[in-house]
PDB file of C-alpha atoms in Angstrom:
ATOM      1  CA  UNK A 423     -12.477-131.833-161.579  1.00  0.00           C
ATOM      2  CA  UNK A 424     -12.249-129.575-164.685  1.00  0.00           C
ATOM      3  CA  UNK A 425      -9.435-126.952-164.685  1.00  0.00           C
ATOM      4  CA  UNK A 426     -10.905-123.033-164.423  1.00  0.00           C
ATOM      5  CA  UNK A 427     -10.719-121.380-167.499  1.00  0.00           C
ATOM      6  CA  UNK A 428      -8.448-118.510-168.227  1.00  0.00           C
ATOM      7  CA  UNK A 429      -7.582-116.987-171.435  1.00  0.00           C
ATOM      8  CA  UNK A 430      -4.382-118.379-173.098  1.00  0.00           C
ATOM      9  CA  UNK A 431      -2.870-114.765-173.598  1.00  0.00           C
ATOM     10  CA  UNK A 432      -3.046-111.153-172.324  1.00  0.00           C
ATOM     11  CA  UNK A 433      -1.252-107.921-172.982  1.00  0.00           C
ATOM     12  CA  UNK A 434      -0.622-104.530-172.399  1.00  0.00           C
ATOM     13  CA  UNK A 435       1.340-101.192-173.174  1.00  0.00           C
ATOM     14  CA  UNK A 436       3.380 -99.981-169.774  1.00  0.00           C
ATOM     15  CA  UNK A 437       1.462 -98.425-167.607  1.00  0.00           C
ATOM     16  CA  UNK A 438      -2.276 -99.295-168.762  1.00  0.00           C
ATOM     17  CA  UNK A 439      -4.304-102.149-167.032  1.00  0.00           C
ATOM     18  CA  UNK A 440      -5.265-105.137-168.014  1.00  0.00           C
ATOM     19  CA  UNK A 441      -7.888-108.057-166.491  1.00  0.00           C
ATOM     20  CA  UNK A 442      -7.401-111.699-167.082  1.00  0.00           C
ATOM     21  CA  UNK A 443     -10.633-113.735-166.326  1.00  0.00           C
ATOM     22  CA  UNK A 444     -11.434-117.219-164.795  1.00  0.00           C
ATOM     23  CA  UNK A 445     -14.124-119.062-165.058  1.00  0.00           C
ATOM     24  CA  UNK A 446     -15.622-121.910-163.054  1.00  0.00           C
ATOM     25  CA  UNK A 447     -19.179-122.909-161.920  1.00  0.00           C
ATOM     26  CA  UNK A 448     -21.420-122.566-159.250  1.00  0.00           C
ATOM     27  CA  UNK A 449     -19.311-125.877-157.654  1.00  0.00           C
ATOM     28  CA  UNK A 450     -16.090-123.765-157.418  1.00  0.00           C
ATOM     29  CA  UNK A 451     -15.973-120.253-158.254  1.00  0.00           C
ATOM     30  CA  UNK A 452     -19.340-119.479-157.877  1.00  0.00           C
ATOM     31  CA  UNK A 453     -19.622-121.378-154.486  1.00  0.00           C
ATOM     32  CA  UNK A 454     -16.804-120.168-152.751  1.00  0.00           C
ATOM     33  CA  UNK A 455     -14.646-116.749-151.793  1.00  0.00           C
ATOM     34  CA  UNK A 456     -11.659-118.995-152.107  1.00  0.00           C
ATOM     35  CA  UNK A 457      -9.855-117.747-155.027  1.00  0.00           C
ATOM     36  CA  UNK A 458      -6.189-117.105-155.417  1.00  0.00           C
ATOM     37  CA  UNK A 459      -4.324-115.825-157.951  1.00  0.00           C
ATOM     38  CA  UNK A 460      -0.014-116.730-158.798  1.00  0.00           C
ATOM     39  CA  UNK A 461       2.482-115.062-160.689  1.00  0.00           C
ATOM     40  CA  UNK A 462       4.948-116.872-161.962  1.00  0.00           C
ATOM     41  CA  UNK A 463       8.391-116.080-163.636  1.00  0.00           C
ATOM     42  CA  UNK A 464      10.094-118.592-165.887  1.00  0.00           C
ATOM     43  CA  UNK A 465      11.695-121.134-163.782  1.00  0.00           C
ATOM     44  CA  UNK A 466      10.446-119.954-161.178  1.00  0.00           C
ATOM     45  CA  UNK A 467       7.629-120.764-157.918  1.00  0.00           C
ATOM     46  CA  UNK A 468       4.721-119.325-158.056  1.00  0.00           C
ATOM     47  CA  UNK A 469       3.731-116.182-156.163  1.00  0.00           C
ATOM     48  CA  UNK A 470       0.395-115.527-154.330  1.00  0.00           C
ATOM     49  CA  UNK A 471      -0.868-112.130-155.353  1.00  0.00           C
ATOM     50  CA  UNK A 472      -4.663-112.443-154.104  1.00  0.00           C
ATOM     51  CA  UNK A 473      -6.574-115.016-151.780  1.00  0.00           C
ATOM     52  CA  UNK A 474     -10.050-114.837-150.657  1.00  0.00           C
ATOM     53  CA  UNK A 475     -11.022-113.390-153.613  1.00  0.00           C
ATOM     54  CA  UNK A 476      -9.818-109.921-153.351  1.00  0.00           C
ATOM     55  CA  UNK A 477      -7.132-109.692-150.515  1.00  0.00           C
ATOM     56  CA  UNK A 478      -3.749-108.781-150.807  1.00  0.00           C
ATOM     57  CA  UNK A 479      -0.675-110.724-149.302  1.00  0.00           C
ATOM     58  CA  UNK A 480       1.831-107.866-147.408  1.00  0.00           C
ATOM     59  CA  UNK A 481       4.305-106.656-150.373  1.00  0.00           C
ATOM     60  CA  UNK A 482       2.089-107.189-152.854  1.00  0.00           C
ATOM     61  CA  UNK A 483       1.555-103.961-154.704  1.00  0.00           C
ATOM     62  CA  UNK A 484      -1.963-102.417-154.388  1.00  0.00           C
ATOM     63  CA  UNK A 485      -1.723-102.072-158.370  1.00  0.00           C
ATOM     64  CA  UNK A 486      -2.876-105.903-158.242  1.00  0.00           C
ATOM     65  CA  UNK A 487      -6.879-106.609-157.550  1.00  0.00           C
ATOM     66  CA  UNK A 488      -8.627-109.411-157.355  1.00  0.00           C
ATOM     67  CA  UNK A 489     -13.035-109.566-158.101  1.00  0.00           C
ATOM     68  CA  UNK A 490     -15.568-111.481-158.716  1.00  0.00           C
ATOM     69  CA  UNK A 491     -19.025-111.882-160.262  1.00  0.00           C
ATOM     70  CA  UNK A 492     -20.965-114.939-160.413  1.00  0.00           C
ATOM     71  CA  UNK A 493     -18.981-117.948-161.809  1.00  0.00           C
ATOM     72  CA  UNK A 494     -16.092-116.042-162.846  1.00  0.00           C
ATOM     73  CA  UNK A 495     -12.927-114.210-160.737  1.00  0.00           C
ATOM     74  CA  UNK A 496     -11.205-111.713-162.623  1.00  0.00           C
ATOM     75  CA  UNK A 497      -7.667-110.216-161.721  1.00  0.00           C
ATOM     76  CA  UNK A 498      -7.022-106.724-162.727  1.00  0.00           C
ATOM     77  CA  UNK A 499      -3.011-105.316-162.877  1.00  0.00           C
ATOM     78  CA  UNK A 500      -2.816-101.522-163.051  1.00  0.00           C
ATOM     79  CA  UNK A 501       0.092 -99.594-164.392  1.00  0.00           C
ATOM     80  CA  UNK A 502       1.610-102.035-165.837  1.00  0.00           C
ATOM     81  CA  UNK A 503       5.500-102.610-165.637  1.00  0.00           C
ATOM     82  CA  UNK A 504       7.600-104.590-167.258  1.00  0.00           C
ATOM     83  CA  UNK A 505       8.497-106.922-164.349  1.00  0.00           C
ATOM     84  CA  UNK A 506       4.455-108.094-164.590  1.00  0.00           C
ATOM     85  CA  UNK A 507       5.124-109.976-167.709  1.00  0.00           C
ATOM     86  CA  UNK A 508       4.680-113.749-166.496  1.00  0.00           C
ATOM     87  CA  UNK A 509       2.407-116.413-165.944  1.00  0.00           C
ATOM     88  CA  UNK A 510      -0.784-115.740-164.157  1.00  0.00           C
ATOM     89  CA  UNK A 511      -2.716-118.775-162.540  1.00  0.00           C
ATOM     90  CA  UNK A 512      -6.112-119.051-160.552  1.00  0.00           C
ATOM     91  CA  UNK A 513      -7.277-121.290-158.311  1.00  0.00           C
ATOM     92  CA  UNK A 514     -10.131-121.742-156.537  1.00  0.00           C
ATOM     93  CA  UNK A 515     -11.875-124.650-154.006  1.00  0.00           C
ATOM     94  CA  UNK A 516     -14.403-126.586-155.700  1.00  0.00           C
ATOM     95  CA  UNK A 517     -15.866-128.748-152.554  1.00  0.00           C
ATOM     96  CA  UNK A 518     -15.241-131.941-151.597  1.00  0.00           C
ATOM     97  CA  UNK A 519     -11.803-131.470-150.931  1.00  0.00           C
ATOM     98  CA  UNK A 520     -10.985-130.271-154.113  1.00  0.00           C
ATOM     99  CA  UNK A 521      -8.772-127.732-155.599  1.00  0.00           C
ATOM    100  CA  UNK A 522      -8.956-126.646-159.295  1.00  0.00           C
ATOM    101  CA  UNK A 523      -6.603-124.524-161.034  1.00  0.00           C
ATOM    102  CA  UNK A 524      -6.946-122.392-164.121  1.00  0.00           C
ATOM    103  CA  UNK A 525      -4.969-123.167-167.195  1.00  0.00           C
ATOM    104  CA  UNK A 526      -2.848-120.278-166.679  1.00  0.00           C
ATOM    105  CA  UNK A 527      -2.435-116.524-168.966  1.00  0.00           C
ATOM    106  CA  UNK A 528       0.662-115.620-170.384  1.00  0.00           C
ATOM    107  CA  UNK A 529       0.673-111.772-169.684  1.00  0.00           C
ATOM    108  CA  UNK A 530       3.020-109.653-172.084  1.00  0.00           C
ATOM    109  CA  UNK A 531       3.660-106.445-170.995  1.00  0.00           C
ATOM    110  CA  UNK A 532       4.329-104.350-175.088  1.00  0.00           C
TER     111      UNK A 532
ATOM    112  CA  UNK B 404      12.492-116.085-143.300  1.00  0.00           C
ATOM    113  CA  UNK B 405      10.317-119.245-144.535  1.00  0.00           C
ATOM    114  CA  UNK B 406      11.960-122.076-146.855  1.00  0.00           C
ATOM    115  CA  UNK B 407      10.683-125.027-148.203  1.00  0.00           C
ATOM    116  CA  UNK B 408      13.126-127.237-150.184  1.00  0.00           C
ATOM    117  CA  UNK B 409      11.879-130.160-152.052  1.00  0.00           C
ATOM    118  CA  UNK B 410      14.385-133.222-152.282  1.00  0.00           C
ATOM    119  CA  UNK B 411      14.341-137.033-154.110  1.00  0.00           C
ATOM    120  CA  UNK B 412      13.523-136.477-157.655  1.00  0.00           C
ATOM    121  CA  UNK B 413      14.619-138.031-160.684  1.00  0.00           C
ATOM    122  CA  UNK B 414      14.119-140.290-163.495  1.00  0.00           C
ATOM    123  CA  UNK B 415      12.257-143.047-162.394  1.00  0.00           C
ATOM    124  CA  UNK B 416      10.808-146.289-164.775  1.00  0.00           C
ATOM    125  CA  UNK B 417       6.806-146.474-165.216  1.00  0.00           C
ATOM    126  CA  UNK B 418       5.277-148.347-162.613  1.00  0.00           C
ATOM    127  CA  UNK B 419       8.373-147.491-160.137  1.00  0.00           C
ATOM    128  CA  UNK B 420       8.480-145.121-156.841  1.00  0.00           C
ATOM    129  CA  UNK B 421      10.039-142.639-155.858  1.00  0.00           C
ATOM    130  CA  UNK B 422       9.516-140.652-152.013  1.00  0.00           C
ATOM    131  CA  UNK B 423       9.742-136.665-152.184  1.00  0.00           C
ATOM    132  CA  UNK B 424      10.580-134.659-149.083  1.00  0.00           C
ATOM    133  CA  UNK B 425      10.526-131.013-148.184  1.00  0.00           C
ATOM    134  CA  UNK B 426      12.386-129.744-144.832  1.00  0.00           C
ATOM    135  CA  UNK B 427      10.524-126.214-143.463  1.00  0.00           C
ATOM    136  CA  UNK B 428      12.179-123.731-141.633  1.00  0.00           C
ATOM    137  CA  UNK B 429      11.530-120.227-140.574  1.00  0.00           C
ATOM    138  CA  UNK B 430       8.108-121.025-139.350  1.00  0.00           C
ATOM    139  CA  UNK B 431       5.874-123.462-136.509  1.00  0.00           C
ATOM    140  CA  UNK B 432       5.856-126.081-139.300  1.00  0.00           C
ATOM    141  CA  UNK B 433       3.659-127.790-136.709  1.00  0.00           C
ATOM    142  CA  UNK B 434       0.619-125.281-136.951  1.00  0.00           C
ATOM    143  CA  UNK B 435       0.311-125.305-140.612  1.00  0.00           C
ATOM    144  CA  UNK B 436      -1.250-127.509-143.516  1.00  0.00           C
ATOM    145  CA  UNK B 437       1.109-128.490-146.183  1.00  0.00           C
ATOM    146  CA  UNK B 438       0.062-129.365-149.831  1.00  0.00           C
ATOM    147  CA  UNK B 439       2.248-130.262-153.071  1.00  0.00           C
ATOM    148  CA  UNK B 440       1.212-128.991-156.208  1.00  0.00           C
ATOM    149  CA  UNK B 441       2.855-130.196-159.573  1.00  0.00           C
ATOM    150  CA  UNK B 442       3.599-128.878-163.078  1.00  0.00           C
ATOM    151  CA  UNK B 443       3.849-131.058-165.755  1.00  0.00           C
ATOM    152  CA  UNK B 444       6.538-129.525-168.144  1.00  0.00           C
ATOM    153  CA  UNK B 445       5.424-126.381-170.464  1.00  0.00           C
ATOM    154  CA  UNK B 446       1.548-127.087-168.369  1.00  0.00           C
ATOM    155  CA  UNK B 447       0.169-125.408-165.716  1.00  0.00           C
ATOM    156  CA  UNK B 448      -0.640-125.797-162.201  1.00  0.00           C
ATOM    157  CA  UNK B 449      -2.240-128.722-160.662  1.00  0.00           C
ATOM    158  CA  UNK B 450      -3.253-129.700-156.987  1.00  0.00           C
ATOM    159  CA  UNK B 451      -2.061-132.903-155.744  1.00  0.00           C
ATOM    160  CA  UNK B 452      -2.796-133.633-152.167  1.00  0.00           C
ATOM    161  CA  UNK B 453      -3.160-131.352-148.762  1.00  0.00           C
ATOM    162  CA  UNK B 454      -2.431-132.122-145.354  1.00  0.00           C
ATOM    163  CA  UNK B 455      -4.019-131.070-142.005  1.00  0.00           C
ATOM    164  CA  UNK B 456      -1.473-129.638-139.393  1.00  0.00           C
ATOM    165  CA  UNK B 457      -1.298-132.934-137.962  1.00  0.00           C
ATOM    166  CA  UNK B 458      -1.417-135.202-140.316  1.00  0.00           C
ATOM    167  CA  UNK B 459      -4.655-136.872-139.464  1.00  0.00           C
ATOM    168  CA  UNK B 460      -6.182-135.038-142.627  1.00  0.00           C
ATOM    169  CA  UNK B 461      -5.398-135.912-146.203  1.00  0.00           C
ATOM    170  CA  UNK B 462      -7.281-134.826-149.040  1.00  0.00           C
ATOM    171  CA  UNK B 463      -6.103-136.109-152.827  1.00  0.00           C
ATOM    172  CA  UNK B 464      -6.797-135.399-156.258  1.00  0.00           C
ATOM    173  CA  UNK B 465      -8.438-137.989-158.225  1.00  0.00           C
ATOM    174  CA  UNK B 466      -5.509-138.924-160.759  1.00  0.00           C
ATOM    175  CA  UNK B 467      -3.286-140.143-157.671  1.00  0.00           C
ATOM    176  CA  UNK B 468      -5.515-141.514-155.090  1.00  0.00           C
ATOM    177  CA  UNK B 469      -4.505-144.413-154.023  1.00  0.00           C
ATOM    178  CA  UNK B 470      -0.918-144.540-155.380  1.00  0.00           C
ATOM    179  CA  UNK B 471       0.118-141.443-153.773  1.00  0.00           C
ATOM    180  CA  UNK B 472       0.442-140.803-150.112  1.00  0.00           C
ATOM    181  CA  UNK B 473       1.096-137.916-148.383  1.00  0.00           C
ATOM    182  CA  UNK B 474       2.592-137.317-144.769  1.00  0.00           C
ATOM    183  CA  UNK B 475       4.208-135.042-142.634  1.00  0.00           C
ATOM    184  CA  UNK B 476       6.589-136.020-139.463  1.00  0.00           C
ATOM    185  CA  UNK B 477       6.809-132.260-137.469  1.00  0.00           C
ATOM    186  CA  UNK B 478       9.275-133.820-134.978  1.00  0.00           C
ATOM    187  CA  UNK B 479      11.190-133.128-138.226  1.00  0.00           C
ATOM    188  CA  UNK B 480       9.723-130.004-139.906  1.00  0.00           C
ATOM    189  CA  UNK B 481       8.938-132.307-143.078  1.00  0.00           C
ATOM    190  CA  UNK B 482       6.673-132.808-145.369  1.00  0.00           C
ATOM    191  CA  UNK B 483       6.378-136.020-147.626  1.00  0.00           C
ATOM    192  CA  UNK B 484       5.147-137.916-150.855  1.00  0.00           C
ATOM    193  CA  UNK B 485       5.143-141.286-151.000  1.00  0.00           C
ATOM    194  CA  UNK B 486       4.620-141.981-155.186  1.00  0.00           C
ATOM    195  CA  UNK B 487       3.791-145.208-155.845  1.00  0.00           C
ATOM    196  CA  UNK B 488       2.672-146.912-159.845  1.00  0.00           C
ATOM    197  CA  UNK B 489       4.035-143.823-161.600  1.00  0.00           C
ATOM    198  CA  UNK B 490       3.400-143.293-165.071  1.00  0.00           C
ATOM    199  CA  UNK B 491       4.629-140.947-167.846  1.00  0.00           C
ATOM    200  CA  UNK B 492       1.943-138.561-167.060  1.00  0.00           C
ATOM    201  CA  UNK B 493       3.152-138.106-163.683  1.00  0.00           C
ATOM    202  CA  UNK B 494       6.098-136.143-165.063  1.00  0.00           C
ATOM    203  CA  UNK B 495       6.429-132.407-163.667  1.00  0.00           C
ATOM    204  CA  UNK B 496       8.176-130.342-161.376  1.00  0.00           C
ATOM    205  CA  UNK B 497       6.340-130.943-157.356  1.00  0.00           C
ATOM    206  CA  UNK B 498       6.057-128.249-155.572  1.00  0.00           C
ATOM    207  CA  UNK B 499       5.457-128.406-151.431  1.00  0.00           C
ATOM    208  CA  UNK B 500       3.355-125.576-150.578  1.00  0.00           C
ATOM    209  CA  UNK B 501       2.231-124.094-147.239  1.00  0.00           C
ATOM    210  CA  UNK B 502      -1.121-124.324-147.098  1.00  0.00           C
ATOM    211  CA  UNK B 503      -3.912-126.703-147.339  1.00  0.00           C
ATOM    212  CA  UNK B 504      -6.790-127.411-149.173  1.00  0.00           C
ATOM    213  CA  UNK B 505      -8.232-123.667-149.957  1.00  0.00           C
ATOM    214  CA  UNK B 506      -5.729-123.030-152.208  1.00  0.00           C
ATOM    215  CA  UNK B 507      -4.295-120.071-150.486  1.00  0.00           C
ATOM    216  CA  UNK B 508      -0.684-120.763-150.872  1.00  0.00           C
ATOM    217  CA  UNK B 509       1.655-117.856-149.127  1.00  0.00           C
ATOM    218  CA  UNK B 510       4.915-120.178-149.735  1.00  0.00           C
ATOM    219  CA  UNK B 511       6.140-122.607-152.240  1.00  0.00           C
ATOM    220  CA  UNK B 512       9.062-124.519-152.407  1.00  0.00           C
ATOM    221  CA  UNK B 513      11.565-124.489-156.085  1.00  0.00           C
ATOM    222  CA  UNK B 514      10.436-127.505-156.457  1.00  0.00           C
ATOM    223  CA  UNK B 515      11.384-130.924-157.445  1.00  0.00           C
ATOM    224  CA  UNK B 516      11.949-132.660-161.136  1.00  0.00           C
ATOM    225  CA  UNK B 517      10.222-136.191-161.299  1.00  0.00           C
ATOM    226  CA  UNK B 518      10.671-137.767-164.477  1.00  0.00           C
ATOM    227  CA  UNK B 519       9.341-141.098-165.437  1.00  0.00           C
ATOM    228  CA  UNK B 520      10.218-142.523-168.535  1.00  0.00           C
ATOM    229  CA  UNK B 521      11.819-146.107-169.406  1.00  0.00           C
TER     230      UNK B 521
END
């Protein structure tokens, strides 16, 4: 049950985009389109942004998209704004009743 | 408008228990899978357990099988973990989430502080 990996750190001048990564295998990632992606504030719960891969949750801005390719997801935030500075986690089922979550990317908006 | 609000945490001595609850509202708690997902603090995100709608499913992470249990009573709209043996390293916040096993979490609850430490 290995964690998905993400990179630690991200970043990005207001209103460029920016794509954090996550990478499984071919047990999770790769084997499934169940991949989710959370924002999360300090102190606070996490948010779903994207499930299924690439859908959107109602009120979630269309600036947020979700892919994949192979073993790794990839979530891509468009015009960036200063409120999209947070944590960023994946997630993704890995079989066998399993859930995995990435390590999480600190996303600073410059 | 859907809330989940986690209750019973606290400091807790290795090897003790403790029993988490979180009370639903604003939804059919009764058609739903519930999970809990924890956060050690400073770490990220990590799947516990998941529960079918009615409670005949439970699905567990390695780390806690068998000293964790999970449950649900929807006569009550609640969701619960029983946490039995705990050690140091089961210190985080627990989340209840609505969802199940797919990871697809719409909700999440503020969470609850378990700390175990003698």
């Amino acid at each position: 049950q290995s964690a998905l990996t993400q990179p630690p750190s991200a970043s990005g001048s207001p209103g460029q985009s920016v794509t954090i990564s996550c990478t499984g295998t071919s047990s999770d990632v790769g084997g499934y389109n169940y991949v989710s992606w959370y924002q999360q504030h300090p102190g606070k719960a996490p948010k779903l942004m994207i499930y299924e891969v690439n859908k959107r949750p109602s009120g979630v801005p269309d600036r947020f998209s979700g892919s994949k390719s192979g073993n790794t997801a990839s979530l891509t935030v468009s015009g960036l704004q200063a409120d999209d500075e947070a944590d960023y986690y994946c997630n993704s089922y890995a079989g066998s009743n399993n859930l995995v979550f990435g390590g999480g990317t600190k996303l600073t908006v410059l | 408008e859907v809330q989940l609000l986690e209750s019973g945490g606290g400091l807790v001595q290795p090897g003790g228990s403790l029993r988490l609850s979180c009370a639903a509202s604003g939804f059919t708690f009764s058609n739903f899978a519930m999970s809990w997902v924890r956060q050690a603090p400073g770490r990220g995100l990590e799947w516990i357990s998941s529960i079918g709608e009615s409670g005949r499913t439970t699905k567990y992470t390695d780390s806690v099988k068998g000293r964790f249990t999970i449950s649900r009573d929807n006569s009550k709209d609640t969701l619960y973990l029983q946490m039995n043996s705990l050690r140091a390293d089961d210190t985080a916040v627990y989340h209840c989430a609505l969802g199940g096993i797919f990871g697809h979490y719409d909700y999440w609850g503020q969470g609850a502080l378990v700390t175990v430490s003698s």
